[in-house]
Amino acid sequence: MNKAKFTVAADALDRWRDDLLTGKPPVMFRFAEEGPLSQVEIGPQLITLVGGSPGSGKTGLVMQAAIDALRLNPELRVVVCNVEMRPAVLLDRQLARLSGVPLDAIRFRRLDGRHAERIDAGLATIEAFADRLCFVDPPFDLANVAATTDQFAPDAVSGCGLMLVLDYLQRIAPPGVQNDRRGSVDSVMGYLRQFSDAGAAVVVVSSVGRQKDNRGRSTYAADAMNLASFKESGELEFGADDAFILAPDKDPGIRRLMHLKARHGEQTDICLRFTGALQRFETMEPEASANESGQHEPTTGMLSTALIKAWRQQEPAEGEPWKP
């Protein structure tokens, strides 16, 4: 007979009470100085799952989070495994966001004297943390991610802090041979849980599948998305501490960051405005709307209030620099 393993609450009580009254709060790697995004929990021993339809901007959002976490947490190191975009492409996008110079001008290298000051400022920002950011080269598998992390940041987990960004999960291979895609994803999540338990902050990007709306149509719309929308769902939703889906709205400039799971707190959706030319996400605050009679009354949904604000808000001038 196997020997039972358990802990009686009375035996753990003293240690738990001491930690409760005198212990330190959990470490969080902030990626926004204020507002709703500053409340998103990314930190050691946590797995944060972000899903989204093709073109929703999920890669842009997680890279914005990683870059701003590096800016706001001076000792943090970040390892990015992106299976679809080369490091130069990811850096192009972040330079557009940080400098305020449109991505097209950067991508096609159509830069001139008008851009010089802003490009210099953006490059200086990136150079300040460049030695703490690492991109995984092929092969895109967990063995290479682990080996890269061990060499690039051997003391980061126990010391200054480590964030792993995997984009995206369904394309990253686990060790060994798996029978099918779901088995592969389950295996990857099992290993990522071990990475997390060792002290890493893990941010995972996942693809999602179309869902049926209330009219039976196949769609990526926000009101049709749920935890089952993640492809090869199961271990994904179980293994994540927080799960989000970045869902587009009818207005192409608006995204809803739907908080579908919160293991340690309250689920809170966040409405975002996405400026594609600058690859920039910014939070939008709900506000009252005006009805046809001119009287203002509260709206009942976050998307509705966000749309009203978007319509009223004057578009920023092209190339307006971002103020971190």
GROMACS .gro file of C-alpha atoms in nm, residues 29 42 46 48 50 58-67 69-70 76-83 90 133-136 140 142 145 149 162-169 172 192 195 200-206:
model
   52
   29PHE     CA    1   0.587   4.252  -1.343
   42ILE     CA    2   0.200   3.869  -1.487
   46LEU     CA    3   0.191   3.246  -1.298
   48THR     CA    4  -0.105   3.407  -1.839
   50VAL     CA    5  -0.381   3.529  -2.431
   58LYS     CA    6  -0.248   3.936  -2.985
   59THR     CA    7   0.122   3.935  -3.080
   60GLY     CA    8   0.128   4.315  -3.063
   61LEU     CA    9  -0.035   4.312  -2.722
   62VAL     CA   10   0.197   4.056  -2.564
   63MET     CA   11   0.504   4.226  -2.713
   64GLN     CA   12   0.384   4.561  -2.580
   65ALA     CA   13   0.347   4.393  -2.240
   66ALA     CA   14   0.696   4.239  -2.260
   67ILE     CA   15   0.869   4.558  -2.373
   69ALA     CA   16   0.763   4.523  -1.844
   70LEU     CA   17   1.134   4.554  -1.930
   76LEU     CA   18   1.371   4.173  -1.545
   77ARG     CA   19   1.489   3.953  -1.833
   78VAL     CA   20   1.255   3.843  -2.113
   79VAL     CA   21   1.286   3.546  -2.348
   80VAL     CA   22   1.058   3.557  -2.655
   81CYS     CA   23   0.982   3.252  -2.868
   82ASN     CA   24   0.781   3.370  -3.170
   83VAL     CA   25   0.736   3.111  -3.442
   90LEU     CA   26   0.900   4.248  -3.391
  133LEU     CA   27   1.573   4.080  -2.414
  134CYS     CA   28   1.638   3.756  -2.602
  135PHE     CA   29   1.472   3.598  -2.907
  136VAL     CA   30   1.470   3.220  -2.949
  140PHE     CA   31   1.093   2.625  -3.189
  142LEU     CA   32   1.059   2.359  -2.545
  145VAL     CA   33   1.349   2.744  -2.503
  149THR     CA   34   1.690   3.052  -2.098
  162LEU     CA   35   1.230   3.606  -1.581
  163MET     CA   36   0.942   3.632  -1.825
  164LEU     CA   37   0.890   3.373  -2.099
  165VAL     CA   38   0.672   3.474  -2.396
  166LEU     CA   39   0.563   3.187  -2.622
  167ASP     CA   40   0.383   3.290  -2.942
  168TYR     CA   41   0.209   3.075  -3.020
  169LEU     CA   42   0.150   2.759  -2.819
  172ILE     CA   43   0.582   2.493  -3.015
  192LEU     CA   44   0.519   2.527  -1.883
  195PHE     CA   45   0.876   2.637  -1.574
  200ALA     CA   46   0.928   3.208  -1.427
  201ALA     CA   47   0.646   3.434  -1.538
  202VAL     CA   48   0.498   3.261  -1.844
  203VAL     CA   49   0.291   3.444  -2.107
  204VAL     CA   50   0.138   3.213  -2.366
  205VAL     CA   51  -0.032   3.312  -2.691
  206SER     CA   52  -0.291   3.073  -2.831
   0.00000   0.00000   0.00000
